[in-house]
Amino acid sequence: MKLCICGLGYIGLPTAAMFAANGIEVHGVDVNSQVVERINQGKIHIVEPGLADVVQKCVDNKLLCASDKPCFADCFIICVPTPFKNDNHEPDISFVETAAESIAPFLRKGNTIILESTSPVGTTDRVAEIIKIKRPDLKIASESSNDCEIYLAYCPERVLPGKIMEELIKNDRVIGGINEISAQKATAIYKNFVKGDILQTDAKTAEMSKLTENAFRDVNIAFANELSLICDKLNINVWKLIELANHHPRVNILNPGPGVGGHCIAVDPWFIVSKTPELAKLIHMARNINDGKSEWVEKQVKEAVEKLNNKEPKIACLGLAFKPDIDDLRESPSLKITFDLSREFPSAVVAVEPNICNLPESLKLCGVKLVSLEEALVADVVVLLVDHQEFKTIKPVFSDKQVLIDTRGIWN
């Protein structure tokens, strides 16, 4: 069997590496020429424990290669981004559509197409529509019949950045076929390395399952973040409160933070809201609470600067990634906070992010500098945004002339 995987990012590359590590020839596709070049050298462009060694070995064994174009294969897996179109959080599936169009010329009877990109309900159907238009000579899978020549299924990822290689293997997977035989075909493919249970359903249910899982987590984080706002108003230590409450046998409150980031939890619930805005009231409210937490943190910093009465304050933002111990900045509330503060206080903001070597251009243009943790800890206002291991292993002592804003509760 030969696989063609479109999109070699945080999900596509580990998935490609996992299939290749299990003896399957994989042809990866990415529009970024630098990504293609690095992979073909056996190198990686993202930080993910355990990935580099697997990619190097698979490239050396000629089981993994990369290109900017698809090729003929037995199975095509689409792992491209699904961002927002605009500030109204309308989902943009154009990358999925482009990927479907790009593989159409290479399809042959008996091929399977699997969409992994987190997508609004109905996106797998849209892929089917595109293939029908581009390849009218092939009978694409349909809900009404198992009589088809091209099989189509949806299989969302369920992995945690920092543990992707491990969780790709052990986590259960949901596979939704356009029809029953498509689900069976896709299941057989993932059984090459997945040790967890593979749960078969229809495509729309699988799409909604992925969105539901992340909306559930978003709502629970929103509860913690709302608690943190209330506790601040009442002068209560929210982390101590949560620790006490969680001793109840049926209570498990999450920890608050500066907001929610990443391409999943910060994005997926909006796909539900955009589809059913009149019904998704709780999900919508949770999104607003979590997005609003970043603004609340920024307000805390501004108030701290005013109290210091320092005409040239130095503000240090500790952490830019959306979660601990990774380099992923997608939808990161910490990145947004740092950017907003740098515009409010030009040339006053420095940042510490142990997992990157260079700042994003947006921060550089605002005068933000990447500094060491030691240098940052002497700033007038220190804002702890991400609980990286490097921060958790120390307990700094601050002077009376400094202000600490700890959004993660590790130094309080």
mmCIF file of C-alpha atoms in Angstrom:
data_model
loop_
_atom_site.group_PDB
_atom_site.id
_atom_site.type_symbol
_atom_site.label_atom_id
_atom_site.label_comp_id
_atom_site.label_asym_id
_atom_site.label_seq_id
_atom_site.Cartn_x
_atom_site.Cartn_y
_atom_site.Cartn_z
ATOM 1 C CA MET A 1 0.000 0.000 0.000
ATOM 2 C CA LYS A 2 1.090 3.547 -0.738
ATOM 3 C CA LEU A 3 -0.259 6.641 1.027
ATOM 4 C CA CYS A 4 -0.362 10.247 -0.116
ATOM 5 C CA ILE A 5 -0.772 12.676 2.794
ATOM 6 C CA CYS A 6 -1.672 16.292 2.003
ATOM 7 C CA GLY A 7 -0.417 18.709 4.651
ATOM 8 C CA LEU A 8 2.737 18.067 6.678
ATOM 9 C CA GLY A 9 2.085 20.183 9.741
ATOM 10 C CA TYR A 10 1.529 19.321 13.394
ATOM 11 C CA ILE A 11 -0.785 16.419 12.512
ATOM 12 C CA GLY A 12 0.121 15.501 8.947
ATOM 13 C CA LEU A 13 3.835 14.908 9.517
ATOM 14 C CA PRO A 14 3.484 12.730 12.654
ATOM 15 C CA THR A 15 0.736 10.747 10.896
ATOM 16 C CA ALA A 16 2.931 10.282 7.824
ATOM 17 C CA ALA A 17 5.855 9.236 10.028
ATOM 18 C CA MET A 18 3.720 6.745 11.939
ATOM 19 C CA PHE A 19 2.481 5.014 8.785
ATOM 20 C CA ALA A 20 6.006 4.966 7.326
ATOM 21 C CA ALA A 21 7.420 3.567 10.565
ATOM 22 C CA ASN A 22 5.038 0.642 10.110
ATOM 23 C CA GLY A 23 6.414 -0.220 6.675
ATOM 24 C CA ILE A 24 4.003 1.747 4.461
ATOM 25 C CA GLU A 25 5.382 3.926 1.677
ATOM 26 C CA VAL A 26 4.263 7.518 2.278
ATOM 27 C CA HIS A 27 4.374 10.452 -0.111
ATOM 28 C CA GLY A 28 3.838 13.689 1.814
ATOM 29 C CA VAL A 29 2.611 16.892 0.174
ATOM 30 C CA ASP A 30 3.073 20.458 1.417
ATOM 31 C CA VAL A 31 2.872 23.850 -0.281
ATOM 32 C CA ASN A 32 5.829 25.138 1.758
ATOM 33 C CA SER A 33 9.010 24.374 -0.182
ATOM 34 C CA GLN A 34 11.179 24.765 2.928
ATOM 35 C CA VAL A 35 9.108 22.138 4.756
ATOM 36 C CA VAL A 36 9.452 19.770 1.792
ATOM 37 C CA GLU A 37 13.204 20.297 1.644
ATOM 38 C CA ARG A 38 13.734 19.716 5.368
ATOM 39 C CA ILE A 39 11.684 16.528 5.424
ATOM 40 C CA ASN A 40 13.548 15.118 2.443
ATOM 41 C CA GLN A 41 16.744 15.754 4.419
ATOM 42 C CA GLY A 42 15.294 13.709 7.275
ATOM 43 C CA LYS A 43 14.694 16.794 9.414
ATOM 44 C CA ILE A 44 11.555 18.274 10.978
ATOM 45 C CA HIS A 45 10.196 21.816 11.164
ATOM 46 C CA ILE A 46 8.122 21.501 14.350
ATOM 47 C CA VAL A 47 8.880 20.596 17.960
ATOM 48 C CA GLU A 48 7.385 17.252 18.936
ATOM 49 C CA PRO A 49 9.128 14.724 21.207
ATOM 50 C CA GLY A 50 10.111 11.530 19.412
ATOM 51 C CA LEU A 51 9.208 12.767 15.927
ATOM 52 C CA ALA A 52 12.677 13.699 14.655
ATOM 53 C CA ASP A 53 14.160 10.211 15.069
ATOM 54 C CA VAL A 54 11.201 8.535 13.365
ATOM 55 C CA VAL A 55 11.268 10.918 10.393
ATOM 56 C CA GLN A 56 15.018 10.513 9.964
ATOM 57 C CA LYS A 57 14.755 6.726 9.994
ATOM 58 C CA CYS A 58 11.812 6.613 7.584
ATOM 59 C CA VAL A 59 13.495 8.976 5.116
ATOM 60 C CA ASP A 60 16.715 6.942 5.280
ATOM 61 C CA ASN A 61 14.696 3.765 4.619
ATOM 62 C CA LYS A 62 12.993 5.464 1.646
ATOM 63 C CA LEU A 63 9.559 4.974 3.176
ATOM 64 C CA LEU A 64 8.880 8.708 3.532
ATOM 65 C CA CYS A 65 9.416 11.486 1.039
ATOM 66 C CA ALA A 66 7.901 14.933 0.490
ATOM 67 C CA SER A 67 6.849 16.979 -2.533
ATOM 68 C CA ASP A 68 4.716 19.961 -3.467
ATOM 69 C CA LYS A 69 2.419 17.785 -5.587
ATOM 70 C CA PRO A 70 0.349 14.620 -4.962
ATOM 71 C CA CYS A 71 1.049 11.323 -6.686
ATOM 72 C CA PHE A 72 -0.792 8.097 -7.503
ATOM 73 C CA ALA A 73 -1.489 6.161 -4.314
ATOM 74 C CA ASP A 74 -3.911 3.706 -2.737
ATOM 75 C CA CYS A 75 -5.085 6.084 -0.024
ATOM 76 C CA PHE A 76 -5.140 9.884 0.238
ATOM 77 C CA ILE A 77 -5.266 11.558 3.661
ATOM 78 C CA ILE A 78 -6.033 15.280 3.924
ATOM 79 C CA CYS A 79 -4.490 17.051 6.953
ATOM 80 C CA VAL A 80 -4.613 20.711 5.935
ATOM 81 C CA PRO A 81 -5.612 23.718 8.095
ATOM 82 C CA THR A 82 -9.195 24.937 8.513
ATOM 83 C CA PRO A 83 -8.842 28.503 9.818
ATOM 84 C CA PHE A 84 -11.389 31.329 10.048
ATOM 85 C CA LYS A 85 -12.424 33.391 7.050
ATOM 86 C CA ASN A 86 -12.888 36.580 9.040
ATOM 87 C CA ASP A 87 -13.373 38.106 12.491
ATOM 88 C CA ASN A 88 -16.877 36.591 12.615
ATOM 89 C CA HIS A 89 -15.292 33.142 13.088
ATOM 90 C CA GLU A 90 -16.741 31.774 9.865
ATOM 91 C CA PRO A 91 -14.911 28.526 9.009
ATOM 92 C CA ASP A 92 -12.673 28.504 5.945
ATOM 93 C CA ILE A 93 -12.528 25.104 4.253
ATOM 94 C CA SER A 94 -10.771 26.393 1.132
ATOM 95 C CA PHE A 95 -7.580 24.468 1.975
ATOM 96 C CA VAL A 96 -9.582 21.242 2.147
ATOM 97 C CA GLU A 97 -11.253 22.069 -1.154
ATOM 98 C CA THR A 98 -7.893 22.815 -2.789
ATOM 99 C CA ALA A 99 -6.438 19.553 -1.478
ATOM 100 C CA ALA A 100 -9.410 17.601 -2.838
ATOM 101 C CA GLU A 101 -8.988 19.244 -6.238
ATOM 102 C CA SER A 102 -5.244 18.512 -6.241
ATOM 103 C CA ILE A 103 -5.641 14.763 -5.645
ATOM 104 C CA ALA A 104 -8.520 14.302 -8.119
ATOM 105 C CA PRO A 105 -6.265 13.719 -11.181
ATOM 106 C CA PHE A 106 -4.439 10.930 -9.324
ATOM 107 C CA LEU A 107 -7.477 8.941 -8.240
ATOM 108 C CA ARG A 108 -8.053 5.391 -9.480
ATOM 109 C CA LYS A 109 -10.720 2.780 -8.849
ATOM 110 C CA GLY A 110 -10.452 1.327 -5.368
ATOM 111 C CA ASN A 111 -8.796 4.403 -3.784
ATOM 112 C CA THR A 112 -9.769 5.653 -0.322
ATOM 113 C CA ILE A 113 -9.873 9.338 0.642
ATOM 114 C CA ILE A 114 -9.720 10.207 4.347
ATOM 115 C CA LEU A 115 -10.244 13.709 5.693
ATOM 116 C CA GLU A 116 -8.478 14.343 9.020
ATOM 117 C CA SER A 117 -8.710 18.145 9.105
ATOM 118 C CA THR A 118 -10.999 19.411 11.853
ATOM 119 C CA SER A 119 -13.977 20.605 9.842
ATOM 120 C CA PRO A 120 -17.539 21.911 10.062
ATOM 121 C CA VAL A 121 -20.270 19.317 9.708
ATOM 122 C CA GLY A 122 -20.789 18.601 6.011
ATOM 123 C CA THR A 123 -17.171 19.098 4.861
ATOM 124 C CA THR A 124 -16.704 15.442 3.942
ATOM 125 C CA ASP A 125 -19.781 15.745 1.737
ATOM 126 C CA ARG A 126 -18.158 18.778 0.134
ATOM 127 C CA VAL A 127 -15.068 16.700 -0.693
ATOM 128 C CA ALA A 128 -17.372 14.162 -2.353
ATOM 129 C CA GLU A 129 -18.960 16.935 -4.437
ATOM 130 C CA ILE A 130 -15.552 18.123 -5.641
ATOM 131 C CA ILE A 131 -14.456 14.625 -6.658
ATOM 132 C CA LYS A 132 -17.736 14.113 -8.526
ATOM 133 C CA ILE A 133 -17.121 17.288 -10.498
ATOM 134 C CA LYS A 134 -13.431 16.684 -11.170
ATOM 135 C CA ARG A 135 -13.707 12.945 -11.850
ATOM 136 C CA PRO A 136 -17.125 12.139 -13.319
ATOM 137 C CA ASP A 137 -15.624 8.883 -14.628
ATOM 138 C CA LEU A 138 -15.364 7.520 -11.073
ATOM 139 C CA LYS A 139 -18.243 6.521 -8.813
ATOM 140 C CA ILE A 140 -17.645 8.310 -5.488
ATOM 141 C CA ALA A 141 -19.088 6.908 -2.265
ATOM 142 C CA SER A 142 -22.596 8.074 -1.336
ATOM 143 C CA GLU A 143 -24.831 7.710 1.720
ATOM 144 C CA SER A 144 -27.466 5.812 -0.223
ATOM 145 C CA SER A 145 -25.303 3.015 -1.589
ATOM 146 C CA ASN A 146 -22.218 0.892 -0.936
ATOM 147 C CA ASP A 147 -21.762 0.499 -4.681
ATOM 148 C CA CYS A 148 -18.785 2.812 -5.329
ATOM 149 C CA GLU A 149 -15.293 2.979 -6.800
ATOM 150 C CA ILE A 150 -13.842 5.676 -4.538
ATOM 151 C CA TYR A 151 -14.266 5.352 -0.762
ATOM 152 C CA LEU A 152 -14.494 8.428 1.444
ATOM 153 C CA ALA A 153 -14.332 8.809 5.239
ATOM 154 C CA TYR A 154 -13.683 11.313 8.000
ATOM 155 C CA CYS A 155 -11.255 10.478 10.823
ATOM 156 C CA PRO A 156 -10.349 13.330 13.184
ATOM 157 C CA GLU A 157 -7.163 13.322 15.209
ATOM 158 C CA ARG A 158 -7.336 13.132 19.008
ATOM 159 C CA VAL A 159 -3.807 13.915 20.089
ATOM 160 C CA LEU A 160 -2.175 16.223 22.597
ATOM 161 C CA PRO A 161 0.793 18.308 21.377
ATOM 162 C CA GLY A 162 3.869 17.083 23.211
ATOM 163 C CA LYS A 163 2.525 13.516 23.257
ATOM 164 C CA ILE A 164 1.441 13.108 19.644
ATOM 165 C CA MET A 165 3.621 10.116 18.762
ATOM 166 C CA GLU A 166 2.395 8.175 21.770
ATOM 167 C CA GLU A 167 -1.251 9.124 21.453
ATOM 168 C CA LEU A 168 -1.472 8.418 17.715
ATOM 169 C CA ILE A 169 -0.921 4.794 18.640
ATOM 170 C CA LYS A 170 -2.902 4.327 21.839
ATOM 171 C CA ASN A 171 -5.885 6.697 21.485
ATOM 172 C CA ASP A 172 -9.256 5.458 20.233
ATOM 173 C CA ARG A 173 -10.258 6.779 16.806
ATOM 174 C CA VAL A 174 -13.660 7.676 15.393
ATOM 175 C CA ILE A 175 -14.080 6.917 11.698
ATOM 176 C CA GLY A 176 -17.114 8.186 9.838
ATOM 177 C CA GLY A 177 -17.694 6.821 6.388
ATOM 178 C CA ILE A 178 -19.839 8.403 3.696
ATOM 179 C CA ASN A 179 -21.191 4.857 3.546
ATOM 180 C CA GLU A 180 -20.551 1.692 5.529
ATOM 181 C CA ILE A 181 -17.947 0.222 3.210
ATOM 182 C CA SER A 182 -15.955 3.481 3.282
ATOM 183 C CA ALA A 183 -15.763 3.301 7.079
ATOM 184 C CA GLN A 184 -14.516 -0.285 6.794
ATOM 185 C CA LYS A 185 -11.854 0.641 4.229
ATOM 186 C CA ALA A 186 -10.569 3.527 6.354
ATOM 187 C CA THR A 187 -10.571 1.354 9.477
ATOM 188 C CA ALA A 188 -8.346 -1.214 7.758
ATOM 189 C CA ILE A 189 -5.858 1.532 6.923
ATOM 190 C CA TYR A 190 -5.577 2.935 10.460
ATOM 191 C CA LYS A 191 -5.269 -0.556 11.934
ATOM 192 C CA ASN A 192 -1.732 -0.542 10.550
ATOM 193 C CA PHE A 193 -0.625 1.299 13.691
ATOM 194 C CA VAL A 194 -3.588 2.262 15.913
ATOM 195 C CA LYS A 195 -3.794 0.084 19.036
ATOM 196 C CA GLY A 196 -6.821 1.865 20.521
ATOM 197 C CA ASP A 197 -10.397 1.040 19.598
ATOM 198 C CA ILE A 198 -11.627 2.193 16.183
ATOM 199 C CA LEU A 199 -15.251 3.289 16.376
ATOM 200 C CA GLN A 200 -17.197 3.380 13.117
ATOM 201 C CA THR A 201 -20.050 5.788 12.388
ATOM 202 C CA ASP A 202 -21.262 8.059 9.578
ATOM 203 C CA ALA A 203 -19.249 11.063 8.366
ATOM 204 C CA LYS A 204 -21.448 13.826 9.816
ATOM 205 C CA THR A 205 -21.511 12.216 13.260
ATOM 206 C CA ALA A 206 -17.721 11.847 13.183
ATOM 207 C CA GLU A 207 -17.319 15.495 12.201
ATOM 208 C CA MET A 208 -19.619 16.577 15.037
ATOM 209 C CA SER A 209 -17.837 14.243 17.459
ATOM 210 C CA LYS A 210 -14.550 16.073 16.980
ATOM 211 C CA LEU A 211 -16.192 19.469 17.460
ATOM 212 C CA THR A 212 -18.126 18.229 20.497
ATOM 213 C CA GLU A 213 -15.020 16.909 22.247
ATOM 214 C CA ASN A 214 -13.268 20.262 22.031
ATOM 215 C CA ALA A 215 -16.393 22.284 22.817
ATOM 216 C CA PHE A 216 -16.790 20.189 25.980
ATOM 217 C CA ARG A 217 -13.269 21.072 27.054
ATOM 218 C CA ASP A 218 -13.788 24.721 26.144
ATOM 219 C CA VAL A 219 -16.922 24.963 28.311
ATOM 220 C CA ASN A 220 -15.096 23.429 31.273
ATOM 221 C CA ILE A 221 -12.142 25.804 30.876
ATOM 222 C CA ALA A 222 -14.596 28.707 30.669
ATOM 223 C CA PHE A 223 -16.032 27.664 34.040
ATOM 224 C CA ALA A 224 -12.530 27.792 35.569
ATOM 225 C CA ASN A 225 -11.756 31.126 33.920
ATOM 226 C CA GLU A 226 -15.030 32.635 35.116
ATOM 227 C CA LEU A 227 -14.256 31.390 38.626
ATOM 228 C CA SER A 228 -10.878 33.153 38.453
ATOM 229 C CA LEU A 229 -12.594 36.466 37.645
ATOM 230 C CA ILE A 230 -15.045 36.043 40.520
ATOM 231 C CA CYS A 231 -12.305 35.062 42.962
ATOM 232 C CA ASP A 232 -10.202 38.047 41.977
ATOM 233 C CA LYS A 233 -13.160 40.292 42.760
ATOM 234 C CA LEU A 234 -13.691 38.587 46.140
ATOM 235 C CA ASN A 235 -9.954 38.422 46.995
ATOM 236 C CA ILE A 236 -9.883 34.602 47.017
ATOM 237 C CA ASN A 237 -7.013 32.437 45.752
ATOM 238 C CA VAL A 238 -8.723 30.615 42.893
ATOM 239 C CA TRP A 239 -6.117 27.833 42.716
ATOM 240 C CA LYS A 240 -6.515 27.030 46.395
ATOM 241 C CA LEU A 241 -10.287 27.133 45.963
ATOM 242 C CA ILE A 242 -10.163 24.682 43.042
ATOM 243 C CA GLU A 243 -7.810 22.384 44.944
ATOM 244 C CA LEU A 244 -10.289 22.230 47.829
ATOM 245 C CA ALA A 245 -13.352 21.807 45.604
ATOM 246 C CA ASN A 246 -11.705 18.996 43.655
ATOM 247 C CA HIS A 247 -11.557 16.889 46.826
ATOM 248 C CA HIS A 248 -15.265 16.298 46.255
ATOM 249 C CA PRO A 249 -15.485 12.810 44.689
ATOM 250 C CA ARG A 250 -17.537 14.030 41.719
ATOM 251 C CA VAL A 251 -15.891 17.412 41.069
ATOM 252 C CA ASN A 252 -12.958 17.936 38.707
ATOM 253 C CA ILE A 253 -12.512 21.631 37.951
ATOM 254 C CA LEU A 254 -9.772 22.535 35.470
ATOM 255 C CA ASN A 255 -7.184 25.247 36.037
ATOM 256 C CA PRO A 256 -7.782 28.797 34.764
ATOM 257 C CA GLY A 257 -5.337 30.617 32.530
ATOM 258 C CA PRO A 258 -4.955 33.633 30.228
ATOM 259 C CA GLY A 259 -7.411 32.200 27.677
ATOM 260 C CA VAL A 260 -7.538 29.225 25.339
ATOM 261 C CA GLY A 261 -5.293 28.622 22.348
ATOM 262 C CA GLY A 262 -4.327 26.060 19.767
ATOM 263 C CA HIS A 263 -6.027 25.118 16.541
ATOM 264 C CA CYS A 264 -8.556 22.874 18.291
ATOM 265 C CA ILE A 265 -10.212 24.194 21.444
ATOM 266 C CA ALA A 266 -10.003 27.854 20.455
ATOM 267 C CA VAL A 267 -11.422 27.170 16.990
ATOM 268 C CA ASP A 268 -13.645 24.089 16.832
ATOM 269 C CA PRO A 269 -16.532 25.336 19.011
ATOM 270 C CA TRP A 270 -17.020 28.234 16.585
ATOM 271 C CA PHE A 271 -17.738 25.662 13.853
ATOM 272 C CA ILE A 272 -20.742 24.524 15.890
ATOM 273 C CA VAL A 273 -21.820 28.097 16.597
ATOM 274 C CA SER A 274 -21.561 29.086 12.924
ATOM 275 C CA LYS A 275 -23.742 26.128 11.888
ATOM 276 C CA THR A 276 -26.444 26.543 14.567
ATOM 277 C CA PRO A 277 -26.061 30.034 16.115
ATOM 278 C CA GLU A 278 -29.585 30.080 17.527
ATOM 279 C CA LEU A 279 -29.010 26.858 19.495
ATOM 280 C CA ALA A 280 -25.353 26.882 20.561
ATOM 281 C CA LYS A 281 -25.856 29.382 23.395
ATOM 282 C CA LEU A 282 -23.707 27.791 26.106
ATOM 283 C CA ILE A 283 -20.930 26.972 23.627
ATOM 284 C CA HIS A 284 -20.984 30.555 22.349
ATOM 285 C CA MET A 285 -20.852 31.976 25.875
ATOM 286 C CA ALA A 286 -17.896 29.759 26.763
ATOM 287 C CA ARG A 287 -16.012 31.019 23.736
ATOM 288 C CA ASN A 288 -16.666 34.626 24.744
ATOM 289 C CA ILE A 289 -15.515 33.995 28.329
ATOM 290 C CA ASN A 290 -12.274 32.350 27.250
ATOM 291 C CA ASP A 291 -11.499 34.950 24.592
ATOM 292 C CA GLY A 292 -12.321 37.699 27.078
ATOM 293 C CA LYS A 293 -9.842 36.371 29.648
ATOM 294 C CA SER A 294 -6.945 37.681 27.538
ATOM 295 C CA GLU A 295 -8.401 41.190 27.660
ATOM 296 C CA TRP A 296 -8.777 40.877 31.429
ATOM 297 C CA VAL A 297 -5.090 39.972 31.785
ATOM 298 C CA GLU A 298 -4.113 42.962 29.646
ATOM 299 C CA LYS A 299 -6.212 45.201 31.889
ATOM 300 C CA GLN A 300 -4.414 43.824 34.958
ATOM 301 C CA VAL A 301 -1.057 44.729 33.402
ATOM 302 C CA LYS A 302 -2.181 48.256 32.527
ATOM 303 C CA GLU A 303 -3.439 48.831 36.065
ATOM 304 C CA ALA A 304 -0.139 47.541 37.455
ATOM 305 C CA VAL A 305 1.832 49.973 35.292
ATOM 306 C CA GLU A 306 -0.343 52.868 36.464
ATOM 307 C CA LYS A 307 0.244 51.980 40.121
ATOM 308 C CA LEU A 308 4.011 51.815 39.588
ATOM 309 C CA ASN A 309 3.948 55.344 38.179
ATOM 310 C CA ASN A 310 6.954 54.486 36.051
ATOM 311 C CA LYS A 311 7.274 56.502 32.838
ATOM 312 C CA GLU A 312 9.463 53.823 31.231
ATOM 313 C CA PRO A 313 8.225 50.493 32.614
ATOM 314 C CA LYS A 314 9.663 47.184 31.548
ATOM 315 C CA ILE A 315 7.102 44.417 31.033
ATOM 316 C CA ALA A 316 8.156 40.780 30.724
ATOM 317 C CA CYS A 317 5.796 38.208 29.222
ATOM 318 C CA LEU A 318 6.782 34.670 30.119
ATOM 319 C CA GLY A 319 5.596 32.153 27.523
ATOM 320 C CA LEU A 320 4.168 32.602 24.037
ATOM 321 C CA ALA A 321 3.030 29.069 23.124
ATOM 322 C CA PHE A 322 -0.596 28.077 23.609
ATOM 323 C CA LYS A 323 0.322 25.333 26.104
ATOM 324 C CA PRO A 324 3.354 24.198 28.125
ATOM 325 C CA ASP A 325 6.567 22.792 26.658
ATOM 326 C CA ILE A 326 5.784 23.106 22.935
ATOM 327 C CA ASP A 327 6.611 25.649 20.210
ATOM 328 C CA ASP A 328 3.081 25.917 18.799
ATOM 329 C CA LEU A 329 1.859 29.540 18.762
ATOM 330 C CA ARG A 330 -1.408 28.968 16.890
ATOM 331 C CA GLU A 331 -4.312 30.960 18.373
ATOM 332 C CA SER A 332 -2.189 31.488 21.484
ATOM 333 C CA PRO A 333 -3.725 33.898 24.012
ATOM 334 C CA SER A 334 -0.219 34.524 25.378
ATOM 335 C CA LEU A 335 0.943 35.676 21.955
ATOM 336 C CA LYS A 336 -2.087 37.973 21.652
ATOM 337 C CA ILE A 337 -1.516 39.462 25.112
ATOM 338 C CA THR A 338 2.148 40.106 24.357
ATOM 339 C CA PHE A 339 1.292 41.698 21.013
ATOM 340 C CA ASP A 340 -1.421 43.934 22.479
ATOM 341 C CA LEU A 341 0.826 45.069 25.339
ATOM 342 C CA SER A 342 3.655 45.856 22.927
ATOM 343 C CA ARG A 343 1.328 48.191 21.041
ATOM 344 C CA GLU A 344 0.140 49.796 24.267
ATOM 345 C CA PHE A 345 3.696 50.160 25.628
ATOM 346 C CA PRO A 346 6.087 50.487 22.641
ATOM 347 C CA SER A 347 9.638 49.188 23.240
ATOM 348 C CA ALA A 348 8.725 48.252 26.818
ATOM 349 C CA VAL A 349 7.909 44.557 26.342
ATOM 350 C CA VAL A 350 10.276 41.601 26.400
ATOM 351 C CA ALA A 351 9.325 37.951 26.006
ATOM 352 C CA VAL A 352 10.646 34.586 27.165
ATOM 353 C CA GLU A 353 9.789 31.478 25.155
ATOM 354 C CA PRO A 354 12.205 28.564 25.705
ATOM 355 C CA ASN A 355 10.849 26.563 22.753
ATOM 356 C CA ILE A 356 11.525 29.026 19.924
ATOM 357 C CA CYS A 357 14.653 30.731 18.597
ATOM 358 C CA ASN A 358 13.022 33.620 16.763
ATOM 359 C CA LEU A 359 10.033 35.797 17.535
ATOM 360 C CA PRO A 360 7.115 36.070 15.110
ATOM 361 C CA GLU A 361 7.436 39.064 12.798
ATOM 362 C CA SER A 362 4.349 40.670 14.360
ATOM 363 C CA LEU A 363 6.188 40.966 17.685
ATOM 364 C CA LYS A 364 9.481 42.060 16.152
ATOM 365 C CA LEU A 365 7.757 44.910 14.340
ATOM 366 C CA CYS A 366 6.342 46.094 17.676
ATOM 367 C CA GLY A 367 9.777 46.184 19.266
ATOM 368 C CA VAL A 368 9.445 43.064 21.402
ATOM 369 C CA LYS A 369 12.731 41.345 22.248
ATOM 370 C CA LEU A 370 13.313 37.671 23.046
ATOM 371 C CA VAL A 371 15.348 37.548 26.264
ATOM 372 C CA SER A 372 16.541 35.071 28.867
ATOM 373 C CA LEU A 373 14.409 34.201 31.874
ATOM 374 C CA GLU A 374 17.029 35.746 34.159
ATOM 375 C CA GLU A 375 16.791 39.077 32.351
ATOM 376 C CA ALA A 376 12.991 39.004 32.318
ATOM 377 C CA LEU A 377 12.634 38.415 36.048
ATOM 378 C CA VAL A 378 13.967 41.890 36.861
ATOM 379 C CA ALA A 379 11.230 43.641 34.869
ATOM 380 C CA ASP A 380 8.846 46.037 36.588
ATOM 381 C CA VAL A 381 5.841 43.887 35.657
ATOM 382 C CA VAL A 382 6.310 40.124 35.194
ATOM 383 C CA VAL A 383 3.411 38.348 33.481
ATOM 384 C CA LEU A 384 3.525 34.558 33.708
ATOM 385 C CA LEU A 385 1.413 33.292 30.797
ATOM 386 C CA VAL A 386 2.482 29.682 30.178
ATOM 387 C CA ASP A 387 3.518 27.116 32.781
ATOM 388 C CA HIS A 388 6.572 25.842 30.920
ATOM 389 C CA GLN A 389 8.750 23.406 32.841
ATOM 390 C CA GLU A 390 11.543 25.999 32.900
ATOM 391 C CA PHE A 391 9.268 28.314 34.883
ATOM 392 C CA LYS A 392 7.810 25.668 37.187
ATOM 393 C CA THR A 393 11.194 24.493 38.444
ATOM 394 C CA ILE A 394 12.088 27.878 39.984
ATOM 395 C CA LYS A 395 10.543 30.058 42.671
ATOM 396 C CA PRO A 396 11.696 33.649 42.049
ATOM 397 C CA VAL A 397 11.624 36.326 44.709
ATOM 398 C CA PHE A 398 10.294 39.702 43.603
ATOM 399 C CA SER A 399 10.957 43.081 45.209
ATOM 400 C CA ASP A 400 8.279 45.420 46.530
ATOM 401 C CA LYS A 401 8.785 47.569 43.440
ATOM 402 C CA GLN A 402 7.825 44.742 41.080
ATOM 403 C CA VAL A 403 4.397 43.399 40.187
ATOM 404 C CA LEU A 404 3.783 39.704 39.408
ATOM 405 C CA ILE A 405 0.731 38.697 37.415
ATOM 406 C CA ASP A 406 0.632 34.901 37.528
ATOM 407 C CA THR A 407 -2.098 33.615 35.202
ATOM 408 C CA ARG A 408 -1.167 29.980 35.838
ATOM 409 C CA GLY A 409 -0.884 29.966 39.633
ATOM 410 C CA ILE A 410 2.555 28.375 39.854
ATOM 411 C CA TRP A 411 4.233 31.221 41.772
ATOM 412 C CA ASN A 412 1.269 32.357 43.897
#
